[in-house]
């Protein structure tokens, strides 16, 4: 597999998308960019990571910020743009990698080796999975799942012209609760191999 590939994984909270992304990065022996992306940006630019984390994966607060001639004073916009720029630099360098979230399916749309995946799941299965992982009752897990998905949707839809989870904007959508996370990983892996081989 000499040619570059970038695997973008969008996912609903509780669907196992992160586990799938980690396994794919391991199988292909490439970097995974997700939560660690902000750490890498902070280190590269010598910035305070704790301050940046407050604004990570959040849409701009329209009441506390403004834009003039394409320039924004929003810390959310600044943090998002630094991560988008980092991903574009990695893509332009020819590196193959897996990226989890971060609007990568849209931000890297010009990359020829981009494979856009979205992992979904049945509501009940996702809630039960989160309840088990986070040691929560069903109602608490349901509220957390809805909150996290709302945050992801708002972030993606704010920084992308493509709607989060809309099948028209992905190469493959997999329902992990129908076939299990391991089988979902295998399905995605087989799909990717057909594209990049």
PDB file of C-alpha atoms in Angstrom:
ATOM      1  CA  UNK A   1       0.000   0.000   0.000  1.00  0.00           C
ATOM      2  CA  UNK A   2       2.327   2.695  -1.217  1.00  0.00           C
ATOM      3  CA  UNK A   3      -0.255   5.348  -2.065  1.00  0.00           C
ATOM      4  CA  UNK A   4      -1.557   7.723   0.550  1.00  0.00           C
ATOM      5  CA  UNK A   5      -4.873   7.062   2.287  1.00  0.00           C
ATOM      6  CA  UNK A   6      -6.731   8.969   4.962  1.00  0.00           C
ATOM      7  CA  UNK A   7      -9.517   7.251   6.871  1.00  0.00           C
ATOM      8  CA  UNK A   8     -11.999   9.710   8.342  1.00  0.00           C
ATOM      9  CA  UNK A   9     -14.269   8.232  11.006  1.00  0.00           C
ATOM     10  CA  UNK A  10     -17.345  10.187  12.044  1.00  0.00           C
ATOM     11  CA  UNK A  11     -19.437   8.540  14.708  1.00  0.00           C
ATOM     12  CA  UNK A  12     -22.357   8.734  17.067  1.00  0.00           C
ATOM     13  CA  UNK A  13     -21.559   8.616  20.766  1.00  0.00           C
ATOM     14  CA  UNK A  14     -21.771   5.051  22.005  1.00  0.00           C
ATOM     15  CA  UNK A  15     -21.398   3.465  18.563  1.00  0.00           C
ATOM     16  CA  UNK A  16     -17.804   2.322  19.145  1.00  0.00           C
ATOM     17  CA  UNK A  17     -16.335   4.598  16.488  1.00  0.00           C
ATOM     18  CA  UNK A  18     -13.281   5.374  18.605  1.00  0.00           C
ATOM     19  CA  UNK A  19     -12.559   1.666  19.158  1.00  0.00           C
ATOM     20  CA  UNK A  20     -12.906   1.063  15.418  1.00  0.00           C
ATOM     21  CA  UNK A  21     -10.581   3.975  14.594  1.00  0.00           C
ATOM     22  CA  UNK A  22      -7.955   2.705  17.051  1.00  0.00           C
ATOM     23  CA  UNK A  23      -8.080  -0.795  15.566  1.00  0.00           C
ATOM     24  CA  UNK A  24      -7.834   0.476  11.980  1.00  0.00           C
ATOM     25  CA  UNK A  25      -4.828   2.642  12.866  1.00  0.00           C
ATOM     26  CA  UNK A  26      -3.201  -0.420  14.412  1.00  0.00           C
ATOM     27  CA  UNK A  27      -3.970  -2.655  11.404  1.00  0.00           C
ATOM     28  CA  UNK A  28      -2.564  -0.144   8.941  1.00  0.00           C
ATOM     29  CA  UNK A  29       0.276   0.938  11.246  1.00  0.00           C
ATOM     30  CA  UNK A  30      -0.551   4.630  10.872  1.00  0.00           C
ATOM     31  CA  UNK A  31      -1.155   7.529  13.244  1.00  0.00           C
ATOM     32  CA  UNK A  32      -4.575   8.136  14.745  1.00  0.00           C
ATOM     33  CA  UNK A  33      -5.572  11.756  15.194  1.00  0.00           C
ATOM     34  CA  UNK A  34      -8.460  12.395  17.570  1.00  0.00           C
ATOM     35  CA  UNK A  35      -8.327  13.835  21.078  1.00  0.00           C
ATOM     36  CA  UNK A  36      -4.530  13.816  20.828  1.00  0.00           C
ATOM     37  CA  UNK A  37      -4.710  16.336  17.979  1.00  0.00           C
ATOM     38  CA  UNK A  38      -5.047  19.256  20.362  1.00  0.00           C
ATOM     39  CA  UNK A  39      -2.013  18.028  22.343  1.00  0.00           C
ATOM     40  CA  UNK A  40       0.039  17.932  19.135  1.00  0.00           C
ATOM     41  CA  UNK A  41      -1.070  21.419  18.095  1.00  0.00           C
ATOM     42  CA  UNK A  42      -0.353  22.855  21.564  1.00  0.00           C
ATOM     43  CA  UNK A  43       3.110  21.289  21.614  1.00  0.00           C
ATOM     44  CA  UNK A  44       3.953  22.446  18.073  1.00  0.00           C
ATOM     45  CA  UNK A  45       2.855  26.022  18.784  1.00  0.00           C
ATOM     46  CA  UNK A  46       3.991  26.103  22.430  1.00  0.00           C
ATOM     47  CA  UNK A  47       0.491  26.911  23.714  1.00  0.00           C
ATOM     48  CA  UNK A  48      -1.242  26.164  27.013  1.00  0.00           C
ATOM     49  CA  UNK A  49      -3.099  22.877  26.470  1.00  0.00           C
ATOM     50  CA  UNK A  50      -5.492  23.354  29.390  1.00  0.00           C
ATOM     51  CA  UNK A  51      -6.707  26.683  27.982  1.00  0.00           C
ATOM     52  CA  UNK A  52      -7.215  25.174  24.530  1.00  0.00           C
ATOM     53  CA  UNK A  53      -9.211  22.207  25.893  1.00  0.00           C
ATOM     54  CA  UNK A  54     -12.003  24.531  27.067  1.00  0.00           C
ATOM     55  CA  UNK A  55     -12.818  25.314  23.431  1.00  0.00           C
ATOM     56  CA  UNK A  56     -12.139  21.953  21.803  1.00  0.00           C
ATOM     57  CA  UNK A  57     -14.851  20.523  19.507  1.00  0.00           C
ATOM     58  CA  UNK A  58     -17.266  23.312  20.307  1.00  0.00           C
ATOM     59  CA  UNK A  59     -19.077  25.532  17.851  1.00  0.00           C
ATOM     60  CA  UNK A  60     -18.488  29.264  18.181  1.00  0.00           C
ATOM     61  CA  UNK A  61     -20.645  31.093  20.712  1.00  0.00           C
ATOM     62  CA  UNK A  62     -22.335  33.658  18.471  1.00  0.00           C
ATOM     63  CA  UNK A  63     -23.231  35.868  21.450  1.00  0.00           C
ATOM     64  CA  UNK A  64     -19.648  36.205  22.702  1.00  0.00           C
ATOM     65  CA  UNK A  65     -17.755  36.553  19.435  1.00  0.00           C
ATOM     66  CA  UNK A  66     -17.820  38.266  16.101  1.00  0.00           C
ATOM     67  CA  UNK A  67     -16.276  38.053  12.651  1.00  0.00           C
ATOM     68  CA  UNK A  68     -15.015  40.937  10.560  1.00  0.00           C
ATOM     69  CA  UNK A  69     -13.770  40.438   6.992  1.00  0.00           C
ATOM     70  CA  UNK A  70     -13.369  36.706   7.587  1.00  0.00           C
ATOM     71  CA  UNK A  71     -11.427  37.134  10.833  1.00  0.00           C
ATOM     72  CA  UNK A  72     -12.947  35.861  14.059  1.00  0.00           C
ATOM     73  CA  UNK A  73     -12.227  36.716  17.686  1.00  0.00           C
ATOM     74  CA  UNK A  74     -13.770  33.409  18.766  1.00  0.00           C
ATOM     75  CA  UNK A  75     -11.474  31.049  20.707  1.00  0.00           C
ATOM     76  CA  UNK A  76     -13.581  28.122  19.435  1.00  0.00           C
ATOM     77  CA  UNK A  77     -12.878  29.171  15.838  1.00  0.00           C
ATOM     78  CA  UNK A  78      -9.166  29.569  16.554  1.00  0.00           C
ATOM     79  CA  UNK A  79      -8.832  26.155  18.213  1.00  0.00           C
ATOM     80  CA  UNK A  80     -10.826  24.460  15.445  1.00  0.00           C
ATOM     81  CA  UNK A  81      -8.825  26.158  12.692  1.00  0.00           C
ATOM     82  CA  UNK A  82      -5.480  25.187  14.244  1.00  0.00           C
ATOM     83  CA  UNK A  83      -6.565  21.544  14.242  1.00  0.00           C
ATOM     84  CA  UNK A  84      -7.922  21.759  10.682  1.00  0.00           C
ATOM     85  CA  UNK A  85      -4.644  23.300   9.522  1.00  0.00           C
ATOM     86  CA  UNK A  86      -2.652  20.549  11.263  1.00  0.00           C
ATOM     87  CA  UNK A  87      -4.701  17.849   9.509  1.00  0.00           C
ATOM     88  CA  UNK A  88      -4.284  19.575   6.138  1.00  0.00           C
ATOM     89  CA  UNK A  89      -0.522  19.802   6.682  1.00  0.00           C
ATOM     90  CA  UNK A  90      -0.356  16.072   7.458  1.00  0.00           C
ATOM     91  CA  UNK A  91      -2.468  15.287   4.394  1.00  0.00           C
ATOM     92  CA  UNK A  92      -0.367  17.548   2.165  1.00  0.00           C
ATOM     93  CA  UNK A  93       2.823  15.905   3.469  1.00  0.00           C
ATOM     94  CA  UNK A  94       1.668  12.589   1.998  1.00  0.00           C
ATOM     95  CA  UNK A  95       1.157  10.904   5.377  1.00  0.00           C
ATOM     96  CA  UNK A  96      -1.473   8.175   5.636  1.00  0.00           C
ATOM     97  CA  UNK A  97      -3.515   8.300   8.847  1.00  0.00           C
ATOM     98  CA  UNK A  98      -6.828   7.719  10.585  1.00  0.00           C
ATOM     99  CA  UNK A  99      -8.715  10.729  11.945  1.00  0.00           C
ATOM    100  CA  UNK A 100     -11.589  10.593  14.384  1.00  0.00           C
ATOM    101  CA  UNK A 101     -14.132  13.403  14.082  1.00  0.00           C
ATOM    102  CA  UNK A 102     -12.739  16.941  13.704  1.00  0.00           C
ATOM    103  CA  UNK A 103     -14.889  17.509  10.568  1.00  0.00           C
ATOM    104  CA  UNK A 104     -12.202  15.617   8.641  1.00  0.00           C
ATOM    105  CA  UNK A 105     -14.653  14.258   6.067  1.00  0.00           C
ATOM    106  CA  UNK A 106     -15.244  17.864   4.996  1.00  0.00           C
ATOM    107  CA  UNK A 107     -11.953  19.568   5.870  1.00  0.00           C
ATOM    108  CA  UNK A 108      -9.909  17.001   3.907  1.00  0.00           C
ATOM    109  CA  UNK A 109     -12.397  16.595   1.032  1.00  0.00           C
ATOM    110  CA  UNK A 110      -9.761  17.661  -1.524  1.00  0.00           C
ATOM    111  CA  UNK A 111      -7.448  14.780  -0.525  1.00  0.00           C
ATOM    112  CA  UNK A 112      -7.576  12.078  -3.208  1.00  0.00           C
ATOM    113  CA  UNK A 113      -6.955   9.231  -0.760  1.00  0.00           C
ATOM    114  CA  UNK A 114      -9.757  10.194   1.627  1.00  0.00           C
ATOM    115  CA  UNK A 115     -12.193   7.453   2.703  1.00  0.00           C
ATOM    116  CA  UNK A 116     -15.166   8.842   4.653  1.00  0.00           C
ATOM    117  CA  UNK A 117     -16.804   6.489   7.148  1.00  0.00           C
ATOM    118  CA  UNK A 118     -19.671   7.104   9.578  1.00  0.00           C
ATOM    119  CA  UNK A 119     -20.412   4.716  12.442  1.00  0.00           C
ATOM    120  CA  UNK A 120     -23.945   4.671  13.812  1.00  0.00           C
ATOM    121  CA  UNK A 121     -25.906   2.343  16.054  1.00  0.00           C
ATOM    122  CA  UNK A 122     -29.311   1.592  17.497  1.00  0.00           C
ATOM    123  CA  UNK A 123     -30.279   4.082  20.216  1.00  0.00           C
ATOM    124  CA  UNK A 124     -30.869   1.468  22.903  1.00  0.00           C
ATOM    125  CA  UNK A 125     -27.596  -0.352  22.179  1.00  0.00           C
ATOM    126  CA  UNK A 126     -25.601   2.876  22.335  1.00  0.00           C
ATOM    127  CA  UNK A 127     -27.188   3.894  25.631  1.00  0.00           C
ATOM    128  CA  UNK A 128     -26.560   0.480  27.195  1.00  0.00           C
ATOM    129  CA  UNK A 129     -22.940   0.553  26.019  1.00  0.00           C
ATOM    130  CA  UNK A 130     -22.372   3.999  27.544  1.00  0.00           C
ATOM    131  CA  UNK A 131     -24.153   2.979  30.752  1.00  0.00           C
ATOM    132  CA  UNK A 132     -21.781   0.024  31.068  1.00  0.00           C
ATOM    133  CA  UNK A 133     -18.604   1.968  30.223  1.00  0.00           C
ATOM    134  CA  UNK A 134     -19.399   5.024  32.334  1.00  0.00           C
ATOM    135  CA  UNK A 135     -21.098   3.085  35.182  1.00  0.00           C
ATOM    136  CA  UNK A 136     -24.336   5.073  34.805  1.00  0.00           C
ATOM    137  CA  UNK A 137     -28.012   4.277  35.069  1.00  0.00           C
ATOM    138  CA  UNK A 138     -29.959   4.020  31.817  1.00  0.00           C
ATOM    139  CA  UNK A 139     -31.544   7.487  32.082  1.00  0.00           C
ATOM    140  CA  UNK A 140     -28.208   9.157  32.869  1.00  0.00           C
ATOM    141  CA  UNK A 141     -26.549   7.338  29.971  1.00  0.00           C
ATOM    142  CA  UNK A 142     -29.374   8.366  27.649  1.00  0.00           C
ATOM    143  CA  UNK A 143     -29.000  12.027  28.660  1.00  0.00           C
ATOM    144  CA  UNK A 144     -25.209  11.864  28.208  1.00  0.00           C
ATOM    145  CA  UNK A 145     -25.539  10.189  24.800  1.00  0.00           C
ATOM    146  CA  UNK A 146     -27.997  12.820  23.592  1.00  0.00           C
ATOM    147  CA  UNK A 147     -25.786  15.627  24.912  1.00  0.00           C
ATOM    148  CA  UNK A 148     -22.584  14.324  23.302  1.00  0.00           C
ATOM    149  CA  UNK A 149     -24.316  13.716  19.968  1.00  0.00           C
ATOM    150  CA  UNK A 150     -25.819  17.223  20.057  1.00  0.00           C
ATOM    151  CA  UNK A 151     -22.355  18.712  20.690  1.00  0.00           C
ATOM    152  CA  UNK A 152     -20.823  16.673  17.840  1.00  0.00           C
ATOM    153  CA  UNK A 153     -23.644  17.549  15.454  1.00  0.00           C
ATOM    154  CA  UNK A 154     -23.476  21.280  16.277  1.00  0.00           C
ATOM    155  CA  UNK A 155     -19.689  21.357  15.897  1.00  0.00           C
ATOM    156  CA  UNK A 156     -19.683  19.465  12.611  1.00  0.00           C
ATOM    157  CA  UNK A 157     -22.593  21.391  11.108  1.00  0.00           C
ATOM    158  CA  UNK A 158     -21.047  24.729  12.118  1.00  0.00           C
ATOM    159  CA  UNK A 159     -17.610  24.085  10.590  1.00  0.00           C
ATOM    160  CA  UNK A 160     -18.771  22.005   7.635  1.00  0.00           C
ATOM    161  CA  UNK A 161     -21.150  22.573   4.741  1.00  0.00           C
ATOM    162  CA  UNK A 162     -22.141  18.917   5.011  1.00  0.00           C
ATOM    163  CA  UNK A 163     -24.596  17.677   7.618  1.00  0.00           C
ATOM    164  CA  UNK A 164     -23.298  15.319  10.301  1.00  0.00           C
ATOM    165  CA  UNK A 165     -24.401  11.734   9.640  1.00  0.00           C
ATOM    166  CA  UNK A 166     -26.016  12.542   6.257  1.00  0.00           C
ATOM    167  CA  UNK A 167     -25.369   9.447   4.123  1.00  0.00           C
ATOM    168  CA  UNK A 168     -24.778  11.539   0.981  1.00  0.00           C
ATOM    169  CA  UNK A 169     -21.497  12.796   2.423  1.00  0.00           C
ATOM    170  CA  UNK A 170     -19.881   9.480   3.385  1.00  0.00           C
ATOM    171  CA  UNK A 171     -18.473   6.568   1.430  1.00  0.00           C
ATOM    172  CA  UNK A 172     -19.729   4.012   3.936  1.00  0.00           C
ATOM    173  CA  UNK A 173     -22.096   4.050   6.902  1.00  0.00           C
ATOM    174  CA  UNK A 174     -21.942   1.119   9.303  1.00  0.00           C
ATOM    175  CA  UNK A 175     -24.417   0.246  12.060  1.00  0.00           C
ATOM    176  CA  UNK A 176     -22.151  -1.277  14.693  1.00  0.00           C
ATOM    177  CA  UNK A 177     -24.978  -2.461  16.947  1.00  0.00           C
ATOM    178  CA  UNK A 178     -26.336  -4.686  14.160  1.00  0.00           C
ATOM    179  CA  UNK A 179     -23.097  -6.611  13.608  1.00  0.00           C
ATOM    180  CA  UNK A 180     -20.910  -5.755  16.590  1.00  0.00           C
ATOM    181  CA  UNK A 181     -17.869  -3.502  16.787  1.00  0.00           C
ATOM    182  CA  UNK A 182     -15.352  -6.176  15.737  1.00  0.00           C
ATOM    183  CA  UNK A 183     -17.376  -7.144  12.654  1.00  0.00           C
ATOM    184  CA  UNK A 184     -17.984  -3.477  11.840  1.00  0.00           C
ATOM    185  CA  UNK A 185     -14.213  -2.956  11.919  1.00  0.00           C
ATOM    186  CA  UNK A 186     -13.732  -5.891   9.545  1.00  0.00           C
ATOM    187  CA  UNK A 187     -16.379  -4.542   7.146  1.00  0.00           C
ATOM    188  CA  UNK A 188     -14.740  -1.116   7.094  1.00  0.00           C
ATOM    189  CA  UNK A 189     -11.290  -2.681   6.697  1.00  0.00           C
ATOM    190  CA  UNK A 190     -12.446  -4.754   3.702  1.00  0.00           C
ATOM    191  CA  UNK A 191     -14.041  -1.678   2.139  1.00  0.00           C
ATOM    192  CA  UNK A 192     -10.901   0.408   2.593  1.00  0.00           C
ATOM    193  CA  UNK A 193      -8.643  -2.294   1.155  1.00  0.00           C
ATOM    194  CA  UNK A 194     -10.768  -2.358  -2.010  1.00  0.00           C
ATOM    195  CA  UNK A 195     -10.289   1.361  -2.407  1.00  0.00           C
ATOM    196  CA  UNK A 196      -6.592   1.756  -1.601  1.00  0.00           C
ATOM    197  CA  UNK A 197      -5.185  -1.438  -3.150  1.00  0.00           C
TER     198      UNK A 197
END
